[in-house]
Coordinates of C-alpha atoms in Angstrom, one line a residue:
M1 CA 155.1 150.6 54.5
P2 CA 151.4 150.0 54.7
G3 CA 152.3 147.2 52.4
G4 CA 154.2 144.9 55.3
V5 CA 152.0 146.7 57.7
G6 CA 149.1 145.0 55.7
G7 CA 152.1 141.3 55.7
V8 CA 152.5 141.7 59.5
G9 CA 148.5 142.1 59.0
G10 CA 148.0 138.6 57.9
A11 CA 150.2 136.8 60.1
P12 CA 147.3 136.7 62.8
G13 CA 145.3 135.1 60.4
Q14 CA 147.4 132.0 59.4
V15 CA 148.0 131.2 63.0
A16 CA 144.8 131.8 64.1
G17 CA 143.4 129.5 60.5
A18 CA 146.3 127.1 61.8
G19 CA 144.8 127.0 65.2
N20 CA 141.4 126.1 64.3
P21 CA 142.6 122.2 63.4
V22 CA 143.6 122.4 67.2
I23 CA 139.9 123.3 68.3
G24 CA 138.1 120.5 66.2
G25 CA 140.4 118.6 67.9
G26 CA 139.3 119.2 71.8
G27 CA 136.0 119.4 71.0
V28 CA 136.0 115.9 69.1
A29 CA 138.3 115.0 73.1
A30 CA 135.8 116.9 75.5
G31 CA 133.4 115.4 73.0
G32 CA 134.7 111.2 73.9
V33 CA 134.6 112.2 77.2
A34 CA 130.6 113.1 77.8
G35 CA 130.0 110.4 76.0
G36 CA 132.2 108.1 78.3
A37 CA 130.7 110.4 81.6
A38 CA 127.3 109.0 79.7
G39 CA 128.7 105.8 79.9
N40 CA 129.9 105.1 83.4
A41 CA 126.4 107.3 85.1
A42 CA 124.3 105.0 82.7
G43 CA 126.4 101.7 84.3
G44 CA 125.9 103.2 87.6
A45 CA 122.3 103.5 87.5
A46 CA 121.9 99.7 86.8
G47 CA 124.2 98.8 89.9
A48 CA 122.4 100.8 92.1
G49 CA 119.0 99.1 91.0
G50 CA 120.7 96.0 90.8
A51 CA 121.5 96.2 94.3
T52 CA 118.5 97.3 95.9
R53 CA 116.8 94.8 94.5
N54 CA 119.3 91.9 95.6
T55 CA 118.8 94.1 99.4
N56 CA 115.6 93.2 98.6
L57 CA 115.3 89.7 98.2
S58 CA 118.0 89.6 100.9
A59 CA 115.7 91.6 103.6
L60 CA 112.9 89.4 102.2
Q61 CA 114.8 85.8 102.9
E62 CA 116.0 87.4 106.4
I63 CA 112.3 88.1 107.2
E64 CA 111.2 84.6 105.7
E65 CA 114.0 83.0 107.9
A66 CA 113.0 84.2 111.0
Y67 CA 109.6 83.2 111.0
N68 CA 110.5 80.0 109.6
K69 CA 112.4 79.4 113.5
R70 CA 109.9 81.0 115.2
L71 CA 107.0 78.9 113.7
D72 CA 109.3 75.8 114.1
M73 CA 110.6 77.2 118.1
D74 CA 106.5 77.4 119.1
V75 CA 105.2 74.1 117.3
A76 CA 108.5 72.7 118.9
Q77 CA 107.2 74.3 122.7
L78 CA 103.2 72.8 121.7
M79 CA 104.5 69.8 121.8
E80 CA 107.1 68.9 124.0
S81 CA 103.8 70.6 126.2
F82 CA 102.0 68.8 124.9
G83 CA 104.2 64.8 125.3
D84 CA 105.3 66.6 129.4
I85 CA 101.3 66.6 130.5
I86 CA 100.3 62.9 129.0
K87 CA 103.2 61.6 130.7
T88 CA 102.6 63.2 133.7
A89 CA 98.6 62.2 134.2
E90 CA 99.0 59.6 133.2
S91 CA 102.2 59.1 136.1
L92 CA 98.7 60.9 138.3
T93 CA 97.2 56.6 138.1
Q94 CA 99.7 55.5 141.0
S95 CA 99.4 56.2 145.0
K96 CA 100.8 58.6 146.3
D97 CA 101.0 61.3 149.0
K98 CA 99.6 64.5 148.9
Y99 CA 102.9 66.8 147.9
K100 CA 103.3 64.6 145.5
L101 CA 100.1 65.3 143.6
A102 CA 100.4 69.1 143.6
Q103 CA 103.8 69.5 142.7
E104 CA 102.2 66.8 139.4
S105 CA 99.1 69.2 138.9
Y106 CA 101.4 72.1 139.0
Q107 CA 103.6 71.2 136.2
I108 CA 100.9 70.3 134.1
Q109 CA 99.4 73.8 134.9
G110 CA 102.7 74.7 133.6
R111 CA 102.9 73.0 130.5
A112 CA 98.9 73.9 129.8
A113 CA 100.0 77.8 130.1
N114 CA 103.0 76.9 127.9
I115 CA 100.8 75.6 125.1
V116 CA 98.7 77.9 125.5
S117 CA 100.7 80.4 124.8
S118 CA 102.9 78.6 121.7
A119 CA 98.5 78.5 121.1
E120 CA 98.6 82.1 120.9
S121 CA 102.4 83.5 118.7
L122 CA 101.4 80.9 116.0
L123 CA 98.0 82.7 115.7
A124 CA 99.4 86.1 116.2
M125 CA 102.0 84.9 113.0
V126 CA 99.3 84.2 111.1
T127 CA 97.5 87.7 111.9
E128 CA 101.0 89.3 110.5
L129 CA 100.8 86.8 108.0
K130 CA 98.2 88.4 106.3
Q131 CA 98.2 91.4 106.9
T132 CA 101.8 91.6 105.5
L133 CA 99.4 90.1 102.6
L134 CA 96.8 92.9 102.6
L135 CA 99.0 95.4 102.7
N136 CA 102.1 94.2 99.9
D137 CA 99.7 92.4 97.8
T138 CA 99.0 95.5 94.9
T139 CA 96.9 93.5 92.9
T140 CA 94.3 93.0 94.3
L141 CA 94.9 97.0 96.2
A142 CA 94.2 97.9 92.4
Q143 CA 91.3 96.1 92.0
L144 CA 89.6 97.4 94.9
S145 CA 90.6 101.1 94.2
T146 CA 89.0 101.4 91.0
Q147 CA 86.6 99.6 92.5
R148 CA 85.9 101.9 94.4
Q149 CA 86.4 104.3 91.4
Q150 CA 83.4 102.8 89.2
E151 CA 80.9 103.0 91.9
L152 CA 81.4 106.6 93.2
S153 CA 81.4 107.5 89.3
S154 CA 77.8 105.4 89.4
Q155 CA 76.6 107.1 92.5
K156 CA 78.4 110.9 90.4
T157 CA 76.4 109.6 87.7
A158 CA 73.5 109.0 89.8
V159 CA 73.8 112.1 91.4
K160 CA 73.9 114.7 88.3
Q161 CA 70.9 113.3 86.2
R162 CA 68.3 113.4 89.6
V163 CA 69.2 116.8 89.6
M164 CA 68.8 117.6 86.2
G165 CA 65.4 116.1 86.9
L166 CA 64.6 118.9 89.5
K167 CA 65.9 121.3 87.1
E168 CA 63.3 120.8 85.0
E169 CA 60.5 120.1 86.9
V170 CA 61.5 123.8 88.1
D171 CA 62.0 125.1 84.9
K172 CA 58.5 123.6 84.5
T173 CA 56.8 125.2 87.2
I174 CA 58.3 128.9 87.1
W175 CA 57.7 128.5 82.8
E176 CA 53.7 127.1 84.7
L177 CA 53.5 130.7 87.5
E178 CA 54.6 133.1 84.4
Q179 CA 51.8 132.0 81.9
A180 CA 49.1 132.1 85.2
C181 CA 50.4 134.9 86.3
Y182 CA 51.1 136.8 82.4
G183 CA 47.7 136.1 81.8
S184 CA 45.4 136.5 83.7
S185 CA 47.4 140.2 83.9
S186 CA 46.3 140.0 79.9
S187 CA 42.9 139.4 80.6
S188 CA 43.0 142.0 83.4
I189 CA 44.1 144.7 81.5
G190 CA 42.4 143.9 78.0
V191 CA 38.6 143.2 80.2
S192 CA 39.6 147.5 81.2
T193 CA 40.2 148.5 77.6
T194 CA 37.1 147.4 77.4
E195 CA 35.1 149.0 79.9
E196 CA 37.1 152.3 78.6
A197 CA 36.2 152.1 75.3
M198 CA 32.4 151.3 76.4
V199 CA 32.4 155.1 78.8

């Protein structure tokens, strides 16, 4: 009977040993799944980075096109207004009634206002481009930051040297005061001792 029990007890061990390859195969499968997931994640991140770069490029192209259209429109309006002023001014030399002259003068004033508006728009565009260049020029900003850090470092060194010099002067003054005080007290003590000895 004990031997039989031992035989029955050995069966679960054999079954467990037989199951080890299955467990090992599951580990390999899990490793493959994990590796595939990591590869997919890396590929997704790279794809997201590429999509972001493409979005930035498209946005810059749209901004450039908008500025080009605005520039063309302002220049065309300026030239058209200037040409109309010249044509109207040439016709003013002819003999006309006051109503016609006033009408043409009003047209010239309107065209002149258009020229001023176009010029102001062009100047505003130049200002916007300068601001964009200054805000997005990271190289210049880094150089300015480095220069400012160097100036602050030199100022810090100068202040530190000045403080150390003041400290040395204060120490020297205190030492001189101590010598003067202790020297006078020592001399007075010596005189009193001499007097007591004489008495």
